[in-house]
PDB file of C-alpha atoms in Angstrom:
ATOM      1  CA  MET D 241       0.000   0.000   0.000  1.00 88.00           C
ATOM      2  CA  GLU D 242       1.454   3.385  -1.000  1.00 95.00           C
ATOM      3  CA  TYR D 243       0.525   5.173   2.210  1.00 97.00           C
ATOM      4  CA  GLN D 244       2.692   8.229   1.673  1.00 98.00           C
ATOM      5  CA  LYS D 245       1.220   8.805  -1.770  1.00 97.00           C
ATOM      6  CA  ILE D 246      -2.278   8.442  -0.294  1.00 98.00           C
ATOM      7  CA  LEU D 247      -1.485  10.878   2.542  1.00 98.00           C
ATOM      8  CA  ASP D 248      -0.025  13.370   0.075  1.00 97.00           C
ATOM      9  CA  THR D 249      -3.257  13.143  -1.925  1.00 97.00           C
ATOM     10  CA  ILE D 250      -5.330  13.818   1.209  1.00 97.00           C
ATOM     11  CA  TYR D 251      -3.139  16.799   2.131  1.00 96.00           C
ATOM     12  CA  ASP D 252      -3.437  18.238  -1.365  1.00 95.00           C
ATOM     13  CA  GLU D 253      -7.219  17.784  -1.403  1.00 94.00           C
ATOM     14  CA  MET D 254      -8.013  19.350   1.956  1.00 93.00           C
ATOM     15  CA  SER D 255      -7.665  22.680   3.684  1.00 88.00           C
ATOM     16  CA  TYR D 256      -8.936  24.343   6.852  1.00 85.00           C
ATOM     17  CA  ARG D 257     -10.662  26.793   4.491  1.00 85.00           C
ATOM     18  CA  ASP D 258     -13.002  24.024   3.331  1.00 83.00           C
ATOM     19  CA  VAL D 259     -14.677  23.505   6.716  1.00 88.00           C
ATOM     20  CA  SER D 260     -17.133  25.685   8.585  1.00 88.00           C
ATOM     21  CA  GLY D 261     -16.682  24.631  12.214  1.00 92.00           C
ATOM     22  CA  LYS D 262     -15.039  26.434  15.101  1.00 94.00           C
ATOM     23  CA  VAL D 263     -12.140  25.803  17.464  1.00 94.00           C
ATOM     24  CA  ALA D 264     -13.267  24.707  20.948  1.00 92.00           C
ATOM     25  CA  SER D 265     -13.783  27.765  23.144  1.00 89.00           C
ATOM     26  CA  TYR D 266     -15.412  26.485  26.344  1.00 86.00           C
ATOM     27  CA  ILE D 267     -11.890  25.678  27.572  1.00 90.00           C
ATOM     28  CA  PRO D 268     -10.200  29.085  27.138  1.00 91.00           C
ATOM     29  CA  GLU D 269      -6.728  27.714  26.322  1.00 93.00           C
ATOM     30  CA  LEU D 270      -8.069  25.629  23.440  1.00 94.00           C
ATOM     31  CA  ALA D 271      -9.552  28.748  21.850  1.00 93.00           C
ATOM     32  CA  LYS D 272      -6.005  30.052  21.340  1.00 95.00           C
ATOM     33  CA  VAL D 273      -4.971  27.200  19.000  1.00 95.00           C
ATOM     34  CA  ASP D 274      -4.259  28.142  15.386  1.00 95.00           C
ATOM     35  CA  ARG D 275      -7.217  26.839  13.345  1.00 94.00           C
ATOM     36  CA  ARG D 276      -4.933  26.318  10.315  1.00 95.00           C
ATOM     37  CA  LYS D 277      -3.089  23.399  11.935  1.00 97.00           C
ATOM     38  CA  PHE D 278      -3.462  20.091  10.085  1.00 97.00           C
ATOM     39  CA  GLY D 279      -1.357  16.966  10.510  1.00 98.00           C
ATOM     40  CA  MET D 280      -1.680  13.212  10.053  1.00 98.00           C
ATOM     41  CA  HIS D 281       0.496  10.212  10.899  1.00 98.00           C
ATOM     42  CA  VAL D 282       0.101   6.545   9.969  1.00 98.00           C
ATOM     43  CA  TYR D 283       2.050   3.880  11.870  1.00 98.00           C
ATOM     44  CA  CYS D 284       1.932   0.515  10.139  1.00 97.00           C
ATOM     45  CA  GLY D 285       2.180  -2.966  11.579  1.00 94.00           C
ATOM     46  CA  ASP D 286       5.474  -3.488   9.715  1.00 95.00           C
ATOM     47  CA  ASN D 287       6.992  -0.552  11.652  1.00 95.00           C
ATOM     48  CA  GLN D 288       6.797   1.953   8.806  1.00 97.00           C
ATOM     49  CA  HIS D 289       5.752   5.568   9.399  1.00 98.00           C
ATOM     50  CA  PHE D 290       4.042   7.990   7.014  1.00 98.00           C
ATOM     51  CA  ASN D 291       2.912  11.549   7.705  1.00 98.00           C
ATOM     52  CA  PHE D 292       2.180  15.077   6.543  1.00 97.00           C
ATOM     53  CA  GLY D 293       1.775  18.580   7.892  1.00 97.00           C
ATOM     54  CA  ASP D 294       1.797  19.352  11.616  1.00 98.00           C
ATOM     55  CA  SER D 295       2.089  15.707  12.676  1.00 98.00           C
ATOM     56  CA  LYS D 296       5.008  16.371  15.034  1.00 98.00           C
ATOM     57  CA  GLU D 297       3.421  19.299  16.884  1.00 98.00           C
ATOM     58  CA  LYS D 298       1.925  18.628  20.307  1.00 98.00           C
ATOM     59  CA  PHE D 299      -1.699  19.415  21.078  1.00 98.00           C
ATOM     60  CA  SER D 300      -4.135  18.741  23.909  1.00 97.00           C
ATOM     61  CA  ILE D 301      -5.535  15.245  23.348  1.00 98.00           C
ATOM     62  CA  GLN D 302      -8.547  15.797  25.632  1.00 97.00           C
ATOM     63  CA  SER D 303     -11.010  12.852  25.485  1.00 97.00           C
ATOM     64  CA  ILE D 304      -8.630  10.627  23.535  1.00 98.00           C
ATOM     65  CA  SER D 305      -7.041  10.108  26.966  1.00 98.00           C
ATOM     66  CA  LYS D 306     -10.158   8.222  28.060  1.00 98.00           C
ATOM     67  CA  VAL D 307      -8.949   5.192  26.100  1.00 98.00           C
ATOM     68  CA  PHE D 308      -5.746   5.125  28.165  1.00 98.00           C
ATOM     69  CA  THR D 309      -7.533   5.440  31.503  1.00 98.00           C
ATOM     70  CA  LEU D 310     -10.059   2.776  30.494  1.00 98.00           C
ATOM     71  CA  ALA D 311      -7.179   0.425  29.661  1.00 98.00           C
ATOM     72  CA  MET D 312      -5.637   1.106  33.071  1.00 98.00           C
ATOM     73  CA  GLY D 313      -8.976   0.597  34.809  1.00 98.00           C
ATOM     74  CA  MET D 314      -9.539  -2.722  33.050  1.00 97.00           C
ATOM     75  CA  ARG D 315      -6.068  -3.903  34.090  1.00 96.00           C
ATOM     76  CA  LEU D 316      -7.031  -3.180  37.681  1.00 96.00           C
ATOM     77  CA  MET D 317     -10.607  -4.494  37.717  1.00 96.00           C
ATOM     78  CA  GLY D 318     -11.130  -6.721  34.706  1.00 94.00           C
ATOM     79  CA  GLU D 319     -14.774  -7.474  33.938  1.00 93.00           C
ATOM     80  CA  ASP D 320     -15.863  -6.129  37.348  1.00 96.00           C
ATOM     81  CA  LEU D 321     -15.407  -2.631  35.932  1.00 97.00           C
ATOM     82  CA  TRP D 322     -18.671  -3.029  34.013  1.00 97.00           C
ATOM     83  CA  ASP D 323     -20.593  -3.023  37.300  1.00 96.00           C
ATOM     84  CA  ARG D 324     -19.723   0.695  37.507  1.00 97.00           C
ATOM     85  CA  VAL D 325     -20.161   1.816  33.889  1.00 97.00           C
ATOM     86  CA  ASP D 326     -22.217   0.525  30.960  1.00 96.00           C
ATOM     87  CA  VAL D 327     -21.173  -0.162  27.350  1.00 96.00           C
ATOM     88  CA  GLU D 328     -23.997   1.399  25.329  1.00 92.00           C
ATOM     89  CA  PRO D 329     -23.891   4.429  23.004  1.00 90.00           C
ATOM     90  CA  SER D 330     -25.355   7.441  24.760  1.00 76.00           C
ATOM     91  CA  GLY D 331     -27.038   9.316  21.910  1.00 68.00           C
ATOM     92  CA  ASP D 332     -26.482  12.467  23.977  1.00 65.00           C
ATOM     93  CA  PRO D 333     -23.741  15.118  24.089  1.00 59.00           C
ATOM     94  CA  PHE D 334     -20.508  14.064  25.826  1.00 57.00           C
ATOM     95  CA  ASN D 335     -21.154  16.185  28.930  1.00 55.00           C
ATOM     96  CA  SER D 336     -24.840  15.359  29.427  1.00 65.00           C
ATOM     97  CA  LEU D 337     -26.314  14.803  32.885  1.00 70.00           C
ATOM     98  CA  THR D 338     -29.778  13.747  31.795  1.00 72.00           C
ATOM     99  CA  GLN D 339     -29.415   9.954  31.670  1.00 76.00           C
ATOM    100  CA  LEU D 340     -27.816   9.516  35.089  1.00 82.00           C
ATOM    101  CA  GLU D 341     -31.016   9.935  37.104  1.00 76.00           C
ATOM    102  CA  TYR D 342     -32.873   7.329  35.054  1.00 79.00           C
ATOM    103  CA  GLU D 343     -29.996   4.851  35.161  1.00 83.00           C
ATOM    104  CA  SER D 344     -29.116   5.049  38.854  1.00 85.00           C
ATOM    105  CA  GLY D 345     -25.772   6.781  38.399  1.00 91.00           C
ATOM    106  CA  ILE D 346     -24.361   4.197  35.968  1.00 94.00           C
ATOM    107  CA  PRO D 347     -22.981   6.121  32.953  1.00 94.00           C
ATOM    108  CA  ARG D 348     -23.850   4.778  29.519  1.00 93.00           C
ATOM    109  CA  ASN D 349     -20.213   4.175  28.533  1.00 95.00           C
ATOM    110  CA  PRO D 350     -16.667   5.062  29.662  1.00 96.00           C
ATOM    111  CA  PHE D 351     -16.097   7.640  26.902  1.00 96.00           C
ATOM    112  CA  ILE D 352     -18.755  10.181  27.845  1.00 94.00           C
ATOM    113  CA  ASN D 353     -17.584  12.512  30.598  1.00 93.00           C
ATOM    114  CA  ALA D 354     -19.694  10.827  33.283  1.00 94.00           C
ATOM    115  CA  GLY D 355     -18.204   7.431  32.449  1.00 96.00           C
ATOM    116  CA  ALA D 356     -14.653   8.751  32.312  1.00 97.00           C
ATOM    117  CA  LEU D 357     -15.145  10.358  35.719  1.00 97.00           C
ATOM    118  CA  VAL D 358     -16.190   7.002  37.184  1.00 98.00           C
ATOM    119  CA  ILE D 359     -13.017   5.512  35.674  1.00 98.00           C
ATOM    120  CA  SER D 360     -11.072   8.391  37.254  1.00 98.00           C
ATOM    121  CA  ASP D 361     -12.627   7.513  40.620  1.00 98.00           C
ATOM    122  CA  ILE D 362     -11.424   3.914  40.217  1.00 98.00           C
ATOM    123  CA  LEU D 363      -7.861   5.006  39.419  1.00 98.00           C
ATOM    124  CA  VAL D 364      -7.741   7.591  42.212  1.00 98.00           C
ATOM    125  CA  ASP D 365      -9.061   4.958  44.621  1.00 98.00           C
ATOM    126  CA  GLN D 366      -6.652   2.171  43.640  1.00 97.00           C
ATOM    127  CA  LEU D 367      -3.421   3.876  42.573  1.00 98.00           C
ATOM    128  CA  LYS D 368      -0.922   5.648  44.832  1.00 96.00           C
ATOM    129  CA  ASP D 369      -0.117   8.366  42.292  1.00 98.00           C
ATOM    130  CA  PRO D 370      -2.617   8.143  39.424  1.00 98.00           C
ATOM    131  CA  LYS D 371      -1.323  11.185  37.517  1.00 98.00           C
ATOM    132  CA  GLN D 372       2.229   9.835  37.452  1.00 98.00           C
ATOM    133  CA  GLU D 373       1.079   6.290  36.677  1.00 98.00           C
ATOM    134  CA  LEU D 374      -0.958   7.534  33.700  1.00 98.00           C
ATOM    135  CA  LEU D 375       2.121   9.336  32.388  1.00 98.00           C
ATOM    136  CA  ASP D 376       4.190   6.190  32.935  1.00 98.00           C
ATOM    137  CA  PHE D 377       1.633   4.085  31.052  1.00 98.00           C
ATOM    138  CA  VAL D 378       1.505   6.384  28.021  1.00 98.00           C
ATOM    139  CA  ARG D 379       5.267   6.791  27.937  1.00 98.00           C
ATOM    140  CA  GLU D 380       5.755   3.037  28.063  1.00 98.00           C
ATOM    141  CA  ILE D 381       3.375   2.200  25.223  1.00 98.00           C
ATOM    142  CA  THR D 382       4.854   4.928  23.006  1.00 98.00           C
ATOM    143  CA  GLY D 383       8.480   4.308  23.964  1.00 97.00           C
ATOM    144  CA  ASP D 384       8.746   8.074  24.432  1.00 97.00           C
ATOM    145  CA  ASP D 385       9.413   9.930  27.700  1.00 97.00           C
ATOM    146  CA  ASP D 386       8.721  13.326  26.121  1.00 98.00           C
ATOM    147  CA  ILE D 387       5.018  13.241  26.980  1.00 98.00           C
ATOM    148  CA  HIS D 388       3.729  15.590  29.657  1.00 98.00           C
ATOM    149  CA  TYR D 389       0.651  17.305  31.018  1.00 98.00           C
ATOM    150  CA  ASP D 390       0.028  20.802  29.723  1.00 97.00           C
ATOM    151  CA  LYS D 391      -0.309  22.602  33.044  1.00 95.00           C
ATOM    152  CA  THR D 392      -1.808  25.692  31.412  1.00 96.00           C
ATOM    153  CA  VAL D 393      -4.594  23.660  29.813  1.00 96.00           C
ATOM    154  CA  ALA D 394      -5.201  21.757  33.060  1.00 96.00           C
ATOM    155  CA  ALA D 395      -5.527  25.049  34.967  1.00 95.00           C
ATOM    156  CA  SER D 396      -7.878  26.407  32.290  1.00 95.00           C
ATOM    157  CA  GLU D 397     -10.082  23.339  32.641  1.00 93.00           C
ATOM    158  CA  GLN D 398      -9.971  23.579  36.435  1.00 92.00           C
ATOM    159  CA  ALA D 399     -11.144  27.188  36.256  1.00 93.00           C
ATOM    160  CA  THR D 400     -14.093  26.475  33.965  1.00 91.00           C
ATOM    161  CA  GLY D 401     -14.997  22.820  34.557  1.00 91.00           C
ATOM    162  CA  TYR D 402     -18.120  23.370  36.647  1.00 93.00           C
ATOM    163  CA  ARG D 403     -20.155  20.857  34.668  1.00 91.00           C
ATOM    164  CA  ASN D 404     -17.663  18.063  35.298  1.00 94.00           C
ATOM    165  CA  VAL D 405     -17.614  18.905  39.002  1.00 95.00           C
ATOM    166  CA  ALA D 406     -21.410  18.746  38.925  1.00 94.00           C
ATOM    167  CA  LEU D 407     -21.292  15.360  37.195  1.00 94.00           C
ATOM    168  CA  VAL D 408     -19.031  13.881  39.891  1.00 96.00           C
ATOM    169  CA  ASN D 409     -21.208  15.258  42.680  1.00 95.00           C
ATOM    170  CA  TYR D 410     -24.339  13.944  41.004  1.00 94.00           C
ATOM    171  CA  ILE D 411     -22.891  10.468  40.468  1.00 96.00           C
ATOM    172  CA  LYS D 412     -21.614  10.470  44.053  1.00 97.00           C
ATOM    173  CA  ALA D 413     -25.113  11.345  45.271  1.00 95.00           C
ATOM    174  CA  LEU D 414     -26.380   8.347  43.303  1.00 94.00           C
ATOM    175  CA  GLY D 415     -23.816   6.056  44.970  1.00 95.00           C
ATOM    176  CA  ASN D 416     -21.326   5.362  42.152  1.00 97.00           C
ATOM    177  CA  ILE D 417     -18.377   7.525  43.292  1.00 97.00           C
ATOM    178  CA  LYS D 418     -16.180   6.410  46.218  1.00 97.00           C
ATOM    179  CA  CYS D 419     -13.505   9.100  46.552  1.00 98.00           C
ATOM    180  CA  ASP D 420     -13.684  12.788  47.374  1.00 97.00           C
ATOM    181  CA  VAL D 421     -14.653  14.957  44.439  1.00 97.00           C
ATOM    182  CA  GLN D 422     -11.543  17.183  44.281  1.00 97.00           C
ATOM    183  CA  PRO D 423      -8.871  14.515  43.575  1.00 98.00           C
ATOM    184  CA  ILE D 424     -11.132  12.945  40.955  1.00 98.00           C
ATOM    185  CA  VAL D 425     -11.637  16.131  38.960  1.00 97.00           C
ATOM    186  CA  ASP D 426      -7.980  17.111  39.420  1.00 97.00           C
ATOM    187  CA  PHE D 427      -6.910  13.816  37.859  1.00 98.00           C
ATOM    188  CA  TYR D 428      -9.532  14.108  35.126  1.00 98.00           C
ATOM    189  CA  PHE D 429      -8.513  17.632  34.131  1.00 97.00           C
ATOM    190  CA  HIS D 430      -4.877  16.535  33.989  1.00 98.00           C
ATOM    191  CA  GLN D 431      -5.565  13.457  31.861  1.00 98.00           C
ATOM    192  CA  CYS D 432      -7.424  15.620  29.343  1.00 97.00           C
ATOM    193  CA  SER D 433      -4.502  18.068  29.259  1.00 97.00           C
ATOM    194  CA  LEU D 434      -2.021  15.440  28.039  1.00 98.00           C
ATOM    195  CA  ALA D 435      -0.083  16.974  25.153  1.00 98.00           C
ATOM    196  CA  MET D 436       0.940  14.601  22.367  1.00 98.00           C
ATOM    197  CA  THR D 437       1.744  14.668  18.664  1.00 98.00           C
ATOM    198  CA  CYS D 438       0.001  12.677  15.955  1.00 98.00           C
ATOM    199  CA  GLU D 439       3.119  10.508  15.779  1.00 98.00           C
ATOM    200  CA  GLN D 440       3.037   9.793  19.519  1.00 98.00           C
ATOM    201  CA  LEU D 441      -0.690   9.049  19.435  1.00 98.00           C
ATOM    202  CA  SER D 442      -0.344   6.644  16.525  1.00 98.00           C
ATOM    203  CA  LYS D 443       2.399   4.808  18.438  1.00 98.00           C
ATOM    204  CA  ALA D 444       0.252   4.654  21.571  1.00 98.00           C
ATOM    205  CA  PHE D 445      -2.787   3.300  19.746  1.00 98.00           C
ATOM    206  CA  MET D 446      -0.773   0.640  17.949  1.00 98.00           C
ATOM    207  CA  LEU D 447      -1.243  -1.208  21.254  1.00 98.00           C
ATOM    208  CA  PHE D 448      -4.928  -1.598  20.330  1.00 98.00           C
ATOM    209  CA  ALA D 449      -4.120  -2.578  16.739  1.00 98.00           C
ATOM    210  CA  ASN D 450      -1.562  -5.160  17.907  1.00 98.00           C
ATOM    211  CA  ARG D 451      -3.621  -7.253  20.344  1.00 97.00           C
ATOM    212  CA  GLY D 452      -2.318  -5.501  23.442  1.00 98.00           C
ATOM    213  CA  ARG D 453       1.403  -5.758  22.658  1.00 98.00           C
ATOM    214  CA  ILE D 454       3.916  -2.977  22.040  1.00 98.00           C
ATOM    215  CA  LEU D 455       4.867  -3.429  18.404  1.00 97.00           C
ATOM    216  CA  GLU D 456       8.553  -2.570  18.697  1.00 94.00           C
ATOM    217  CA  THR D 457       9.289  -4.789  21.746  1.00 96.00           C
ATOM    218  CA  ASP D 458       6.431  -7.330  21.633  1.00 96.00           C
ATOM    219  CA  LYS D 459       5.862  -6.685  25.355  1.00 97.00           C
ATOM    220  CA  LYS D 460       2.358  -7.672  26.439  1.00 98.00           C
ATOM    221  CA  ILE D 461       0.530  -4.789  28.138  1.00 98.00           C
ATOM    222  CA  LEU D 462      -3.144  -5.801  27.782  1.00 98.00           C
ATOM    223  CA  LYS D 463      -4.942  -9.088  27.336  1.00 97.00           C
ATOM    224  CA  PRO D 464      -6.405  -9.654  23.842  1.00 97.00           C
ATOM    225  CA  LYS D 465      -9.858  -9.865  25.449  1.00 96.00           C
ATOM    226  CA  THR D 466      -9.354  -6.417  26.976  1.00 97.00           C
ATOM    227  CA  VAL D 467      -8.305  -4.996  23.620  1.00 98.00           C
ATOM    228  CA  LYS D 468     -11.375  -6.520  21.994  1.00 97.00           C
ATOM    229  CA  ARG D 469     -13.627  -4.765  24.512  1.00 97.00           C
ATOM    230  CA  ILE D 470     -11.867  -1.399  24.106  1.00 98.00           C
ATOM    231  CA  ASN D 471     -11.899  -1.551  20.307  1.00 98.00           C
ATOM    232  CA  ALA D 472     -15.596  -2.421  20.316  1.00 97.00           C
ATOM    233  CA  LEU D 473     -16.309   0.596  22.535  1.00 97.00           C
ATOM    234  CA  MET D 474     -14.271   2.853  20.263  1.00 98.00           C
ATOM    235  CA  GLN D 475     -16.357   1.618  17.322  1.00 97.00           C
ATOM    236  CA  THR D 476     -19.707   2.204  19.004  1.00 96.00           C
ATOM    237  CA  CYS D 477     -19.017   5.056  21.442  1.00 95.00           C
ATOM    238  CA  GLY D 478     -15.784   6.798  20.445  1.00 95.00           C
ATOM    239  CA  PHE D 479     -17.480   9.834  18.898  1.00 94.00           C
ATOM    240  CA  TYR D 480     -20.345  10.486  21.319  1.00 80.00           C
ATOM    241  CA  ASP D 481     -23.570  11.080  19.431  1.00 83.00           C
ATOM    242  CA  GLU D 482     -21.717  10.964  16.086  1.00 91.00           C
ATOM    243  CA  ALA D 483     -20.345   7.420  16.490  1.00 92.00           C
ATOM    244  CA  GLY D 484     -22.719   6.018  13.889  1.00 94.00           C
ATOM    245  CA  GLU D 485     -21.686   8.652  11.356  1.00 95.00           C
ATOM    246  CA  PHE D 486     -17.985   7.901  11.928  1.00 96.00           C
ATOM    247  CA  SER D 487     -18.563   4.161  11.475  1.00 96.00           C
ATOM    248  CA  PHE D 488     -20.587   4.866   8.343  1.00 96.00           C
ATOM    249  CA  GLN D 489     -18.074   7.261   6.799  1.00 96.00           C
ATOM    250  CA  VAL D 490     -14.743   5.848   8.009  1.00 97.00           C
ATOM    251  CA  GLY D 491     -15.329   2.264   9.123  1.00 97.00           C
ATOM    252  CA  LEU D 492     -12.656   2.065  11.840  1.00 98.00           C
ATOM    253  CA  PRO D 493     -12.661   1.986  15.656  1.00 98.00           C
ATOM    254  CA  GLY D 494     -11.483   5.358  16.896  1.00 98.00           C
ATOM    255  CA  LYS D 495     -11.605   8.104  19.491  1.00 98.00           C
ATOM    256  CA  SER D 496     -11.857  11.863  19.193  1.00 97.00           C
ATOM    257  CA  GLY D 497     -11.080  14.794  21.464  1.00 97.00           C
ATOM    258  CA  VAL D 498     -12.171  18.433  21.459  1.00 95.00           C
ATOM    259  CA  GLY D 499      -8.532  19.440  21.003  1.00 97.00           C
ATOM    260  CA  GLY D 500      -9.116  18.436  17.385  1.00 97.00           C
ATOM    261  CA  GLY D 501      -7.391  15.073  17.466  1.00 98.00           C
ATOM    262  CA  ILE D 502      -8.757  11.764  16.207  1.00 98.00           C
ATOM    263  CA  VAL D 503      -7.041   8.395  16.476  1.00 98.00           C
ATOM    264  CA  ALA D 504      -8.272   5.279  14.677  1.00 98.00           C
ATOM    265  CA  ILE D 505      -6.974   1.766  14.147  1.00 98.00           C
ATOM    266  CA  HIS D 506      -7.191  -1.013  11.620  1.00 98.00           C
ATOM    267  CA  PRO D 507      -6.385  -4.134  13.697  1.00 96.00           C
ATOM    268  CA  GLU D 508      -3.077  -5.760  12.733  1.00 93.00           C
ATOM    269  CA  ASN D 509      -2.656  -3.207   9.946  1.00 96.00           C
ATOM    270  CA  TYR D 510      -2.111   0.345  11.173  1.00 98.00           C
ATOM    271  CA  SER D 511      -2.828   3.070  13.681  1.00 98.00           C
ATOM    272  CA  VAL D 512      -3.551   6.578  12.417  1.00 98.00           C
ATOM    273  CA  ALA D 513      -3.791   9.944  14.152  1.00 98.00           C
ATOM    274  CA  VAL D 514      -5.004  13.190  12.606  1.00 98.00           C
ATOM    275  CA  TRP D 515      -5.207  16.698  14.063  1.00 98.00           C
ATOM    276  CA  SER D 516      -7.196  19.706  12.944  1.00 97.00           C
ATOM    277  CA  PRO D 517      -8.648  21.887  15.739  1.00 96.00           C
ATOM    278  CA  ILE D 518     -11.759  23.007  13.831  1.00 96.00           C
ATOM    279  CA  LEU D 519     -14.714  21.120  15.328  1.00 96.00           C
ATOM    280  CA  ASN D 520     -18.123  20.324  13.900  1.00 94.00           C
ATOM    281  CA  GLU D 521     -21.298  20.842  15.942  1.00 91.00           C
ATOM    282  CA  LYS D 522     -20.863  17.431  17.604  1.00 90.00           C
ATOM    283  CA  GLY D 523     -17.403  18.335  18.943  1.00 92.00           C
ATOM    284  CA  ASN D 524     -15.358  16.208  16.509  1.00 95.00           C
ATOM    285  CA  SER D 525     -12.629  17.458  14.171  1.00 96.00           C
ATOM    286  CA  GLU D 526     -14.380  18.319  10.923  1.00 95.00           C
ATOM    287  CA  LEU D 527     -11.283  18.089   8.726  1.00 96.00           C
ATOM    288  CA  GLY D 528     -10.016  15.070  10.666  1.00 97.00           C
ATOM    289  CA  MET D 529     -13.147  13.070   9.933  1.00 96.00           C
ATOM    290  CA  LYS D 530     -12.955  13.989   6.247  1.00 96.00           C
ATOM    291  CA  ALA D 531      -9.293  12.974   6.101  1.00 97.00           C
ATOM    292  CA  LEU D 532      -9.983   9.577   7.670  1.00 98.00           C
ATOM    293  CA  GLU D 533     -12.885   8.965   5.308  1.00 98.00           C
ATOM    294  CA  ARG D 534     -10.529   9.632   2.411  1.00 97.00           C
ATOM    295  CA  LEU D 535      -7.904   7.313   3.928  1.00 98.00           C
ATOM    296  CA  THR D 536     -10.229   4.305   4.048  1.00 98.00           C
ATOM    297  CA  THR D 537     -11.709   5.177   0.664  1.00 97.00           C
ATOM    298  CA  LEU D 538      -8.348   5.546  -1.083  1.00 97.00           C
ATOM    299  CA  THR D 539      -6.884   2.422   0.553  1.00 96.00           C
ATOM    300  CA  GLY D 540     -10.104   0.467   0.044  1.00 95.00           C
ATOM    301  CA  VAL D 541      -9.612  -1.021   3.495  1.00 91.00           C
ATOM    302  CA  SER D 542     -11.732  -0.743   6.646  1.00 94.00           C
ATOM    303  CA  VAL D 543     -12.968  -3.181   9.296  1.00 94.00           C
ATOM    304  CA  PHE D 544     -16.148  -3.802   7.288  1.00 91.00           C
TER     305      PHE D 544
END
């Protein structure tokens, strides 16, 4: 497969001028990002790398981090984790509170904010230093120690994250949060502030394309059964109330973040990350989704 030629075609076809969305503004630091940024990186199962544009520039990965924390939570709890969070698409915006009352504080899935906050509660409860252990996990699976929290973004989220604080309090009132609220939201705001490049993200998500093993070392990090569960959730829930559209257009398991990043995998074939900060009305990268649709169209390969 001539991946570089395909990526060059995508880069030539697309521009930030062709989309009508807006950069995320409800987190003030994200509103400062240059809307012209556009990068993409493909990491193949034979260890080859292909890229274009701003693929080596770091950005705030936001909700993409929820895949990492879910993986850590499943390593700690296994199948018992699903007593605390469900596995169904929500059909609602990522920060919705409306379903919790009807469903007794059990979030629909671990990728909406409510679900990710329950996962944060598990990690805060069971790990001595969850923020450091998350960094250690991501650095290990990428083979790259140059991954850090963006403290400015974390502080910006802390200053404006009233809805997430409300979600934790509400879930705690319904009996599905064990720890104090403050350490949970502190961890959550930090995980969302992780700053990574498209290249680093594609390396990290190769773990989910390679049956839970680090490609370069063959070290086993996750059980194949765990990877199967996570990939299934990325397919059905990775894009909030636009997951069906992403499956329809792109045909890969993936996860988005309001920083403008999207990561997707083709099991045993490749991991791909794309970044464009202009978001559509659902909170997903408008240009990123178009680029991934072109990738699977031009390669003729998806999971379907």
